[in-house]
Short mmCIF file of C-alpha atoms in Angstrom, two decimals:
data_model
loop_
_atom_site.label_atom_id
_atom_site.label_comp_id
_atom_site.label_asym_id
_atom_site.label_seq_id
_atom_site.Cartn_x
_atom_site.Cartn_y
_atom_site.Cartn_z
CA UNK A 2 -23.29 18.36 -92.72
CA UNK A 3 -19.58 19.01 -91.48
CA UNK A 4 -18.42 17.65 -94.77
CA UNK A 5 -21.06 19.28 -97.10
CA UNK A 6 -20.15 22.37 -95.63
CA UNK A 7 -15.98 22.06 -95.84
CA UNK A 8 -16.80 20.48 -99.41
CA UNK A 9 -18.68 23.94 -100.18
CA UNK A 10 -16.05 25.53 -98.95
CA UNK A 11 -13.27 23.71 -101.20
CA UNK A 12 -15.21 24.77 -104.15
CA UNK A 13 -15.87 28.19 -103.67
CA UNK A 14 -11.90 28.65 -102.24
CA UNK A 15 -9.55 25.61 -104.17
CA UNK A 16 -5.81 25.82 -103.49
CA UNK A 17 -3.50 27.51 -105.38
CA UNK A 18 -0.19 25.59 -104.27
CA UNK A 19 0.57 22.49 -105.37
CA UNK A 20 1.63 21.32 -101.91
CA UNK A 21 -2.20 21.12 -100.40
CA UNK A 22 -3.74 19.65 -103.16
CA UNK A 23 -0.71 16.80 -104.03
CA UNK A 24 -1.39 15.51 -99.92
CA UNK A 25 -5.28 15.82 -100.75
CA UNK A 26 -4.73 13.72 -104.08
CA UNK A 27 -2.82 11.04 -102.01
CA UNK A 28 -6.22 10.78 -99.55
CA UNK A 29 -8.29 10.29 -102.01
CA UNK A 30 -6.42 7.61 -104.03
CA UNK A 31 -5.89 6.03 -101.15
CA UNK A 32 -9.95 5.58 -100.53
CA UNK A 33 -10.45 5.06 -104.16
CA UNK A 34 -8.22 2.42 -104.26
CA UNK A 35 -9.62 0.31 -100.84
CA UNK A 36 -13.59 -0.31 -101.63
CA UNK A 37 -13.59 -1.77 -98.16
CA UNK A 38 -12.15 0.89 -96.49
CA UNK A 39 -14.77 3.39 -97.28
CA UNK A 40 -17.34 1.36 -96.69
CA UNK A 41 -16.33 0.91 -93.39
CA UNK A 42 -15.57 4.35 -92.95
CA UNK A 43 -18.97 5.31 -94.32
CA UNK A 44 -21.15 3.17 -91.60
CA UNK A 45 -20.06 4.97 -88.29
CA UNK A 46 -20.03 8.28 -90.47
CA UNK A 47 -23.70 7.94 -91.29
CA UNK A 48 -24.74 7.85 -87.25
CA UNK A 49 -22.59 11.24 -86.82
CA UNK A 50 -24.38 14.32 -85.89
CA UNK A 51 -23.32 17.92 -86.65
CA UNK A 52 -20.76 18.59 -83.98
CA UNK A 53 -19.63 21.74 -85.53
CA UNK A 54 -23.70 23.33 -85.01
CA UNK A 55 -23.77 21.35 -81.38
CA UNK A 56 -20.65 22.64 -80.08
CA UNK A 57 -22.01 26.46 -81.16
CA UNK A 58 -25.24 25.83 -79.36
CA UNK A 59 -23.77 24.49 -76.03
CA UNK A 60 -21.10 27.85 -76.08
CA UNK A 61 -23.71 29.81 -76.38
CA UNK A 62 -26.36 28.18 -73.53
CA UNK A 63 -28.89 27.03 -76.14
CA UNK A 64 -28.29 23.32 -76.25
CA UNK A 65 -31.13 21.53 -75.08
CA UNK A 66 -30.62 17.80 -73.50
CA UNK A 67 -31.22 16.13 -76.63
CA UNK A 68 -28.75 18.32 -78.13
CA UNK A 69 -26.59 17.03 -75.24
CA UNK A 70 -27.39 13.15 -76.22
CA UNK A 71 -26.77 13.88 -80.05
CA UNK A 72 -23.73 15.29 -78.87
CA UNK A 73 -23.09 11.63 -77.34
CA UNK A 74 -23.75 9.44 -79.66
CA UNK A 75 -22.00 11.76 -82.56
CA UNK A 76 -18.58 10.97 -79.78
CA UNK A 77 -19.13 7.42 -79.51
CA UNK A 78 -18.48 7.27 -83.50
CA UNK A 79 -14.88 8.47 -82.97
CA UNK A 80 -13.51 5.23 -81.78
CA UNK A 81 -14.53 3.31 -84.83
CA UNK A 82 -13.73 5.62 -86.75
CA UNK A 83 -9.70 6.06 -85.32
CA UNK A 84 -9.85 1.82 -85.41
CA UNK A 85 -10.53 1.65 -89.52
CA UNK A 86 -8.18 4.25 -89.75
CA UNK A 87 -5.47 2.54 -87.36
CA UNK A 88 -5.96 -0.80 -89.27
CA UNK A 89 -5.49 0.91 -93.17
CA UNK A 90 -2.54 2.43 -91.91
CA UNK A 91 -0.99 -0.25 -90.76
CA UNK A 92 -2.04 -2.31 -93.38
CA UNK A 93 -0.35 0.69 -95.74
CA UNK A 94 2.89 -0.41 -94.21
CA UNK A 95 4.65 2.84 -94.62
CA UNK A 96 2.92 3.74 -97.66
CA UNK A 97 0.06 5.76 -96.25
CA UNK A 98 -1.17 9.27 -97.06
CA UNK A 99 0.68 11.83 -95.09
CA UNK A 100 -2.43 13.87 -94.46
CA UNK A 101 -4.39 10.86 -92.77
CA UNK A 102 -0.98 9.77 -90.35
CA UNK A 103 -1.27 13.49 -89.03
CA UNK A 104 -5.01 13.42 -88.66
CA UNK A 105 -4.70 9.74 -86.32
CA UNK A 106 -1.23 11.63 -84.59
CA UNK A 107 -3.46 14.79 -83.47
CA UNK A 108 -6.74 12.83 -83.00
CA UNK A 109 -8.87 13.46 -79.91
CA UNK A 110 -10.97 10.74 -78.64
CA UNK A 111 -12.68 13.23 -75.88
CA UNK A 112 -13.40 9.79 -73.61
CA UNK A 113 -13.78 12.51 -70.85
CA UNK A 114 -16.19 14.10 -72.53
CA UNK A 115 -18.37 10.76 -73.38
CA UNK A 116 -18.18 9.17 -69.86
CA UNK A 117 -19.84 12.04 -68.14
CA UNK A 118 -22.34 12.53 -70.53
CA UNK A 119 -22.74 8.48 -70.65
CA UNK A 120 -23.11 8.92 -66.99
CA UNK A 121 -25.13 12.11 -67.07
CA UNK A 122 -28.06 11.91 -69.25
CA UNK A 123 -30.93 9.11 -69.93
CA UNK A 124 -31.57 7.44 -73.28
CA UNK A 125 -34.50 9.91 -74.31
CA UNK A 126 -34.70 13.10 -72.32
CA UNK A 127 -37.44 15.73 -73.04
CA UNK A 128 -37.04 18.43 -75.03
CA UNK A 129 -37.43 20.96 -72.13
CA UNK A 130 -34.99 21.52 -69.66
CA UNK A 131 -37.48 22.44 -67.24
CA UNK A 132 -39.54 19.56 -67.82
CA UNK A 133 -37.12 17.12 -65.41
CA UNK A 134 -36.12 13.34 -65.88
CA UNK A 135 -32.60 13.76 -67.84
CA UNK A 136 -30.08 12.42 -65.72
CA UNK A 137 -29.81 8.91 -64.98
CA UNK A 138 -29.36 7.73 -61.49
CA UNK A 139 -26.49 7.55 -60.05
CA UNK A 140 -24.89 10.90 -61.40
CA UNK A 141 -25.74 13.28 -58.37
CA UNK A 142 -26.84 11.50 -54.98
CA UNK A 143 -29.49 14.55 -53.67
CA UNK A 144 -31.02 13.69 -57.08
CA UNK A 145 -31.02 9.59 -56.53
CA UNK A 146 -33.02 10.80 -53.50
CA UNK A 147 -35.29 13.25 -55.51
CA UNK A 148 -35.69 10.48 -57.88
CA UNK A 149 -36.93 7.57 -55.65
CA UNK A 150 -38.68 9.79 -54.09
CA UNK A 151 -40.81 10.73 -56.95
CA UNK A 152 -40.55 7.56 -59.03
CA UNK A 153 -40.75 5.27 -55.83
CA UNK A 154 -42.62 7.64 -53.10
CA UNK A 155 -45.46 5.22 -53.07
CA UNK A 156 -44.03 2.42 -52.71
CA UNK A 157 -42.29 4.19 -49.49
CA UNK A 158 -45.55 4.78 -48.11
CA UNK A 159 -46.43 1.06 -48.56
CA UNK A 160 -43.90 0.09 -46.55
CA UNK A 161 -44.06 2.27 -43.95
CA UNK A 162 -47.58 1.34 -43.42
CA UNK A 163 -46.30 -2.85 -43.14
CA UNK A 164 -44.10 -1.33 -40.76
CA UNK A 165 -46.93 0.28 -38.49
CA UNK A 166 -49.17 -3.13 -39.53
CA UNK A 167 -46.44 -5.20 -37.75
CA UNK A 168 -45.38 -3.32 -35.04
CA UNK A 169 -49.13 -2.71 -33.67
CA UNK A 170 -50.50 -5.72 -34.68
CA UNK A 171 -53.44 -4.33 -36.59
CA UNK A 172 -53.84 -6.56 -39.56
CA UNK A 173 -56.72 -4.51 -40.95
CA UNK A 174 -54.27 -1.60 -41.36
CA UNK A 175 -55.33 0.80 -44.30
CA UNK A 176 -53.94 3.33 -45.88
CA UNK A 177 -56.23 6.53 -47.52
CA UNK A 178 -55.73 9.55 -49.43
CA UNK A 179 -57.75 12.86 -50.03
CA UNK A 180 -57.28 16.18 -51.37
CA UNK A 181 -58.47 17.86 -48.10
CA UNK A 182 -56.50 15.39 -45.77
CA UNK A 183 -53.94 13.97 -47.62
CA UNK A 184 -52.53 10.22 -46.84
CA UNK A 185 -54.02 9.00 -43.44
CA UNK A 186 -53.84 5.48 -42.04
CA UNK A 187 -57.73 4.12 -41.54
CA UNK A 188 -58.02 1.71 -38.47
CA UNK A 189 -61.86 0.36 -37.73
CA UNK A 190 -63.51 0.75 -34.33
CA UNK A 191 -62.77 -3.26 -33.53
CA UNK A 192 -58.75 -2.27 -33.28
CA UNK A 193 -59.56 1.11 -31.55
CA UNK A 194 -57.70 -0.61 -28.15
CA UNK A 195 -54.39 -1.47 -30.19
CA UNK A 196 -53.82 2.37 -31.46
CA UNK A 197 -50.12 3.16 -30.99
CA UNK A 198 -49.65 6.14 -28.99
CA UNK A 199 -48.13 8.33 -31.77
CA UNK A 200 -50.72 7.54 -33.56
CA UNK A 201 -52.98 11.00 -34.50
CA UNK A 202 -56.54 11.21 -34.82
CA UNK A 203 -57.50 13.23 -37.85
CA UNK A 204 -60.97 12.09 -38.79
CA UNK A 205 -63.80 10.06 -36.89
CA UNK A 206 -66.25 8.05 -39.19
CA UNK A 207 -69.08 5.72 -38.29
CA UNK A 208 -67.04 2.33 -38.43
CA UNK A 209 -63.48 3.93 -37.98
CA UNK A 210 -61.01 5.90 -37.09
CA UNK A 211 -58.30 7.51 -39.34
CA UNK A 212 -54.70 8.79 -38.14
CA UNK A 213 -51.75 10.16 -39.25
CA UNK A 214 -48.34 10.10 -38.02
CA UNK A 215 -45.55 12.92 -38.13
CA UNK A 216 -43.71 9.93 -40.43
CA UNK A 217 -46.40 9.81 -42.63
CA UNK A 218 -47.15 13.61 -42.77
CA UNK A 219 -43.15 14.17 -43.28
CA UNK A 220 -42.98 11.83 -45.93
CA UNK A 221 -46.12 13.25 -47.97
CA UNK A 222 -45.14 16.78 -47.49
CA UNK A 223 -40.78 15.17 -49.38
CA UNK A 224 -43.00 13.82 -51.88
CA UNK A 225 -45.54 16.65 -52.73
CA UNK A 226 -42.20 19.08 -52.87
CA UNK A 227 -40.11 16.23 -54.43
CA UNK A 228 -41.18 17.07 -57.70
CA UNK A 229 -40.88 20.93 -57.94
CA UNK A 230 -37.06 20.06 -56.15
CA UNK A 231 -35.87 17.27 -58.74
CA UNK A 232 -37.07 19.72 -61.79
CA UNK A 233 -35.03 22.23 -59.84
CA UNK A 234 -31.94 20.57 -59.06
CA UNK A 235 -32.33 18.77 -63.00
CA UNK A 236 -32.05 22.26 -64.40
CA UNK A 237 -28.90 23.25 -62.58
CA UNK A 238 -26.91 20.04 -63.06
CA UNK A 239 -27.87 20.64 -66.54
CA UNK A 240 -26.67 24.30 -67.00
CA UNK A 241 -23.46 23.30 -64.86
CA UNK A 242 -22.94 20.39 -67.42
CA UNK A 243 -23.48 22.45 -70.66
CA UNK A 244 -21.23 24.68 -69.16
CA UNK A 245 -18.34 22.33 -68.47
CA UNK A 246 -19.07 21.30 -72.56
CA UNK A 247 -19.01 24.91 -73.25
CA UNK A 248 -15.44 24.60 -72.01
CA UNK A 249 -14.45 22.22 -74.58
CA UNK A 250 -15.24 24.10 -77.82
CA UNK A 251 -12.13 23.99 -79.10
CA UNK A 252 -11.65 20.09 -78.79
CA UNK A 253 -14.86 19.95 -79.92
CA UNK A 254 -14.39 21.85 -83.25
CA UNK A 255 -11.13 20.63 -84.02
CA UNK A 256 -12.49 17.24 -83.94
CA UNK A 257 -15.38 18.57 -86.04
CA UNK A 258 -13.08 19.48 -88.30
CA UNK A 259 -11.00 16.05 -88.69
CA UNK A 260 -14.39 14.12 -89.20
CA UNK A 261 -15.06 16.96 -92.02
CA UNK A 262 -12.09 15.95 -93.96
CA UNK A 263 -12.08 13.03 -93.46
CA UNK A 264 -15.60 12.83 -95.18
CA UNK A 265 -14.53 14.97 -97.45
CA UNK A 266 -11.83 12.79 -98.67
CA UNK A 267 -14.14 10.10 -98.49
CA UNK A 268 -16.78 11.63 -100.73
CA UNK A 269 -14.37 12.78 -103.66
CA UNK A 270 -12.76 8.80 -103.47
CA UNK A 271 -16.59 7.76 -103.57
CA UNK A 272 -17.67 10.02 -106.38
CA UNK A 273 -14.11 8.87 -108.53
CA UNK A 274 -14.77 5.70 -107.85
CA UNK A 275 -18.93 5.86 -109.10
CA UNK A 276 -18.05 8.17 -112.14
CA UNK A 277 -14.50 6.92 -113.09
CA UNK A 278 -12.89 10.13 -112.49
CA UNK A 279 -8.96 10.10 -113.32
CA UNK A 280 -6.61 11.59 -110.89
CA UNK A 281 -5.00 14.87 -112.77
CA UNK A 282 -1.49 15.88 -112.64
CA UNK A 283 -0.92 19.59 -111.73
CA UNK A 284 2.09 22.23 -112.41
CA UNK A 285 2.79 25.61 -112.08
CA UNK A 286 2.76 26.94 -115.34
CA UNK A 287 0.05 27.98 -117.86
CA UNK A 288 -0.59 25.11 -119.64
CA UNK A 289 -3.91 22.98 -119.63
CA UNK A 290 -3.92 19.59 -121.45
CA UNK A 291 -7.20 17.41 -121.00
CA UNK A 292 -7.46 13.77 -122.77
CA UNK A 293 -11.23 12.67 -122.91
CA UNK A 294 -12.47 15.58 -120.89
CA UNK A 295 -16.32 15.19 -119.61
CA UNK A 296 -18.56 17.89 -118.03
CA UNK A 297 -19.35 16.42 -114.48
CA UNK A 298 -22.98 18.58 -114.30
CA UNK A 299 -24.13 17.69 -117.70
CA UNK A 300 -22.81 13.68 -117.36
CA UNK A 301 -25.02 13.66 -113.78
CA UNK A 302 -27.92 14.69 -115.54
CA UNK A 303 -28.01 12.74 -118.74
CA UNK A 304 -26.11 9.90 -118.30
CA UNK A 305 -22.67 9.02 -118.89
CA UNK A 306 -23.46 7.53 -122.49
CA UNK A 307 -25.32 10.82 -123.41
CA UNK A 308 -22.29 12.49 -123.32
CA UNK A 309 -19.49 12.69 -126.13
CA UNK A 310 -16.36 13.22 -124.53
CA UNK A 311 -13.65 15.92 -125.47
CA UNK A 312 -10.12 16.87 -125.68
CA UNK A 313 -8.78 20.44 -124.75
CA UNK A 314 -5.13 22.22 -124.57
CA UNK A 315 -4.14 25.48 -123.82
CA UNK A 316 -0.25 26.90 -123.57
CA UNK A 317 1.89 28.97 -124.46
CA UNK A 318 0.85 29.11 -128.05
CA UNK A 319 -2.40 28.57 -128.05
CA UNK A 320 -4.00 30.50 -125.17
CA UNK A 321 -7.04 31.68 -126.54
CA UNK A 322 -9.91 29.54 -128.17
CA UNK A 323 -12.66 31.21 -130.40
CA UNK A 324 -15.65 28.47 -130.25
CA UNK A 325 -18.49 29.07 -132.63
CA UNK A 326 -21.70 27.87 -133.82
CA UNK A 327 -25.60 28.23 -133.22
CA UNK A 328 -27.30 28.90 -130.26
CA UNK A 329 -27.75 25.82 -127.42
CA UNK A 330 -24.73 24.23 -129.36
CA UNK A 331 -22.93 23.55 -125.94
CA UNK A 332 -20.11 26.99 -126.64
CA UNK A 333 -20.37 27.67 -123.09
CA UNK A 334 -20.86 24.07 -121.77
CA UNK A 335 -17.01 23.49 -123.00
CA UNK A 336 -16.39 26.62 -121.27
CA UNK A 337 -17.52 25.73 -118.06
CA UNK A 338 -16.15 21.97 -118.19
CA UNK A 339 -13.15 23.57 -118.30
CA UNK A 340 -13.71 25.68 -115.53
CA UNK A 341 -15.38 22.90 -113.52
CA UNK A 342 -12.18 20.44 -114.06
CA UNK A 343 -10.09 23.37 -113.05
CA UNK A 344 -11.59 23.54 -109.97
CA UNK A 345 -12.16 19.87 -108.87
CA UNK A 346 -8.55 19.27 -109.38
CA UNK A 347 -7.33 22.29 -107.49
CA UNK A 348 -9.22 21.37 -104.55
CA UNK A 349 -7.69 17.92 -104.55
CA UNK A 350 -10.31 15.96 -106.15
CA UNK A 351 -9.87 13.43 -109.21
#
């Protein structure tokens, strides 16, 4: 989308020195001429998200977590990326594109920025923030705590009750739950002479006793407000974490913006290479001199063969052309080719 949207851009605004489109013509030769290249350039590309949008949403507090996560993964593409670009300009010896040698000297990896959200958020959070369970553990230690307690709270209870099983030696131990009384410990009338002392009586039955302990009743009162606290504390690392991303706009865009030209470039190289597009050379003056000239709308919609090619100049002494003949004859078609060719090579395109 990054690309789409600077390639939209290009066409509705092309240069008009020759210095910005000459250092875009040298990018784009240099992808048409290295198949491999692009390729490899084009398979880390294709799992990039739209940073640009993301970055807008965090500033402005309506990122949700898997905007946060998108955010991520769109990161993790910049190292491969700045590797294929390290090893063609290497390769280049000298010889590469002066565009792409300042895009690697001003590139921003933002490994800050991918750690801590590596560290921060799980694979597949919900969509709401409210909704809990996006960080991983290990990010905040109240909310490891929170998190066993909630994910693990019964199997604390379990083992607090082998706990009370071994130090009173009541084998027949058992542990009970209601709405009305909660978690209790059940012990039967044959083990009513081995009740521990702390124990407390909360409900006599005709074969046994049940109890509770202030343990117990501590433990189920963490786990019943465990929940409602984790969702709590979830939401506010969250906001404090968009916020710290909210920081980093501008790294953010300006790195949206190198992966935009970069796919930019790569798209016009792709397209040359797919249509056998020629790279044109530009001047200052008037004149317009075109050798086999082919309408790049008209060719895309009815084939290549389809298509008779066409030669046009334009200079000083011949500056205007009168084309005639019937209606649907293609007068405006060579009018617009023209127009069209103008355009592509102004924005540096072949």
């Amino acid at each position: 989308p990054m690309g789409g949207r600077l390639l939209e851009s290009r066409l509705r605004q092309p240069w008009r020195e020759l210095g910005p489109i000459e250092r875009s013509q040298e990018v784009v030769a240099c992808f048409f001429a290295n198949d491999d290249l692009r390729r490899a350039l084009r398979k880390p590309l294709e799992t990039m998200q739209d940073m640009e949008r993301l970055a807008t949403r965090i500033a402005l507090g309506r990122a949700t977590p898997r905007d946060m996560v998108a955010l991520r993964e769109s990161l993790l593409v910049l190292p491969a990326l700045r590797s294929t670009l390290e090893q063609a300009m290497n390769a280049a010896e000298g010889q590469a594109p002066a565009e792409l040698a300042a895009l690697l000297k001003g590139w921003d990896a933002m490994a800050d920025l991918t750690d801590e959200l590596a560290r921060a958020l799980v694979e597949s959070p919900p969509l709401v923030i409210t909704d809990g369970g996006m960080f991983r553990s290990g990010y905040d230690p109240a909310l490891d705590e929170l998190i066993q307690l909630t994910e693990h709270g019964e199997a604390r209870i379990q083992g607090m009750l082998e706990r009370e099983r071994d130090a009173s030696g009541i084998p027949k131990l058992k542990l009970g739950y209601t709405k009305v009384f909660g978690y209790y410990m059940e012990i039967s009338k044959a083990y009513q002479d081995k009740v521990p002392e702390h124990f407390l009586r909360r409900q006599t039955l005709v074969n046994c006793e049940r109890y509770i302990t202030q343990e117990l009743k501590d433990l189920e009162e963490r786990l019943l407000s465990a929940s409602d606290e984790r969702k709590s504390l979830e939401y506010r690392l969250f906001s404090e974490l968009r916020e710290r991303m909210a920081g980093m706009r501008t790294r953010l865009m300006f790195m949206a913006g190198c992966v935009a030209a970069l796919d930019y470039w790569l798209g016009l190289a792709e397209t040359a290479r797919l249509c056998d597009w020629t790279r044109p050379t530009l001047h200052e003056g008037i004149e317009m001199e075109v050798s086999q000239a082919r309408h790049p709308v008209v060719e895309a919609a009815s084939g290549a063969s389809n298509y008779i090619p066409n030669d046009l100049r334009l200079d000083q002494a011949r500056r205007i052309l009168l084309i005639t003949g019937p209606n649907m004859a293609g007068k405006s078609t060579v009018l617009r080719q023209a127009a069209l060719l103008c355009i592509l090579a102004q924005m540096g395109s072949f």
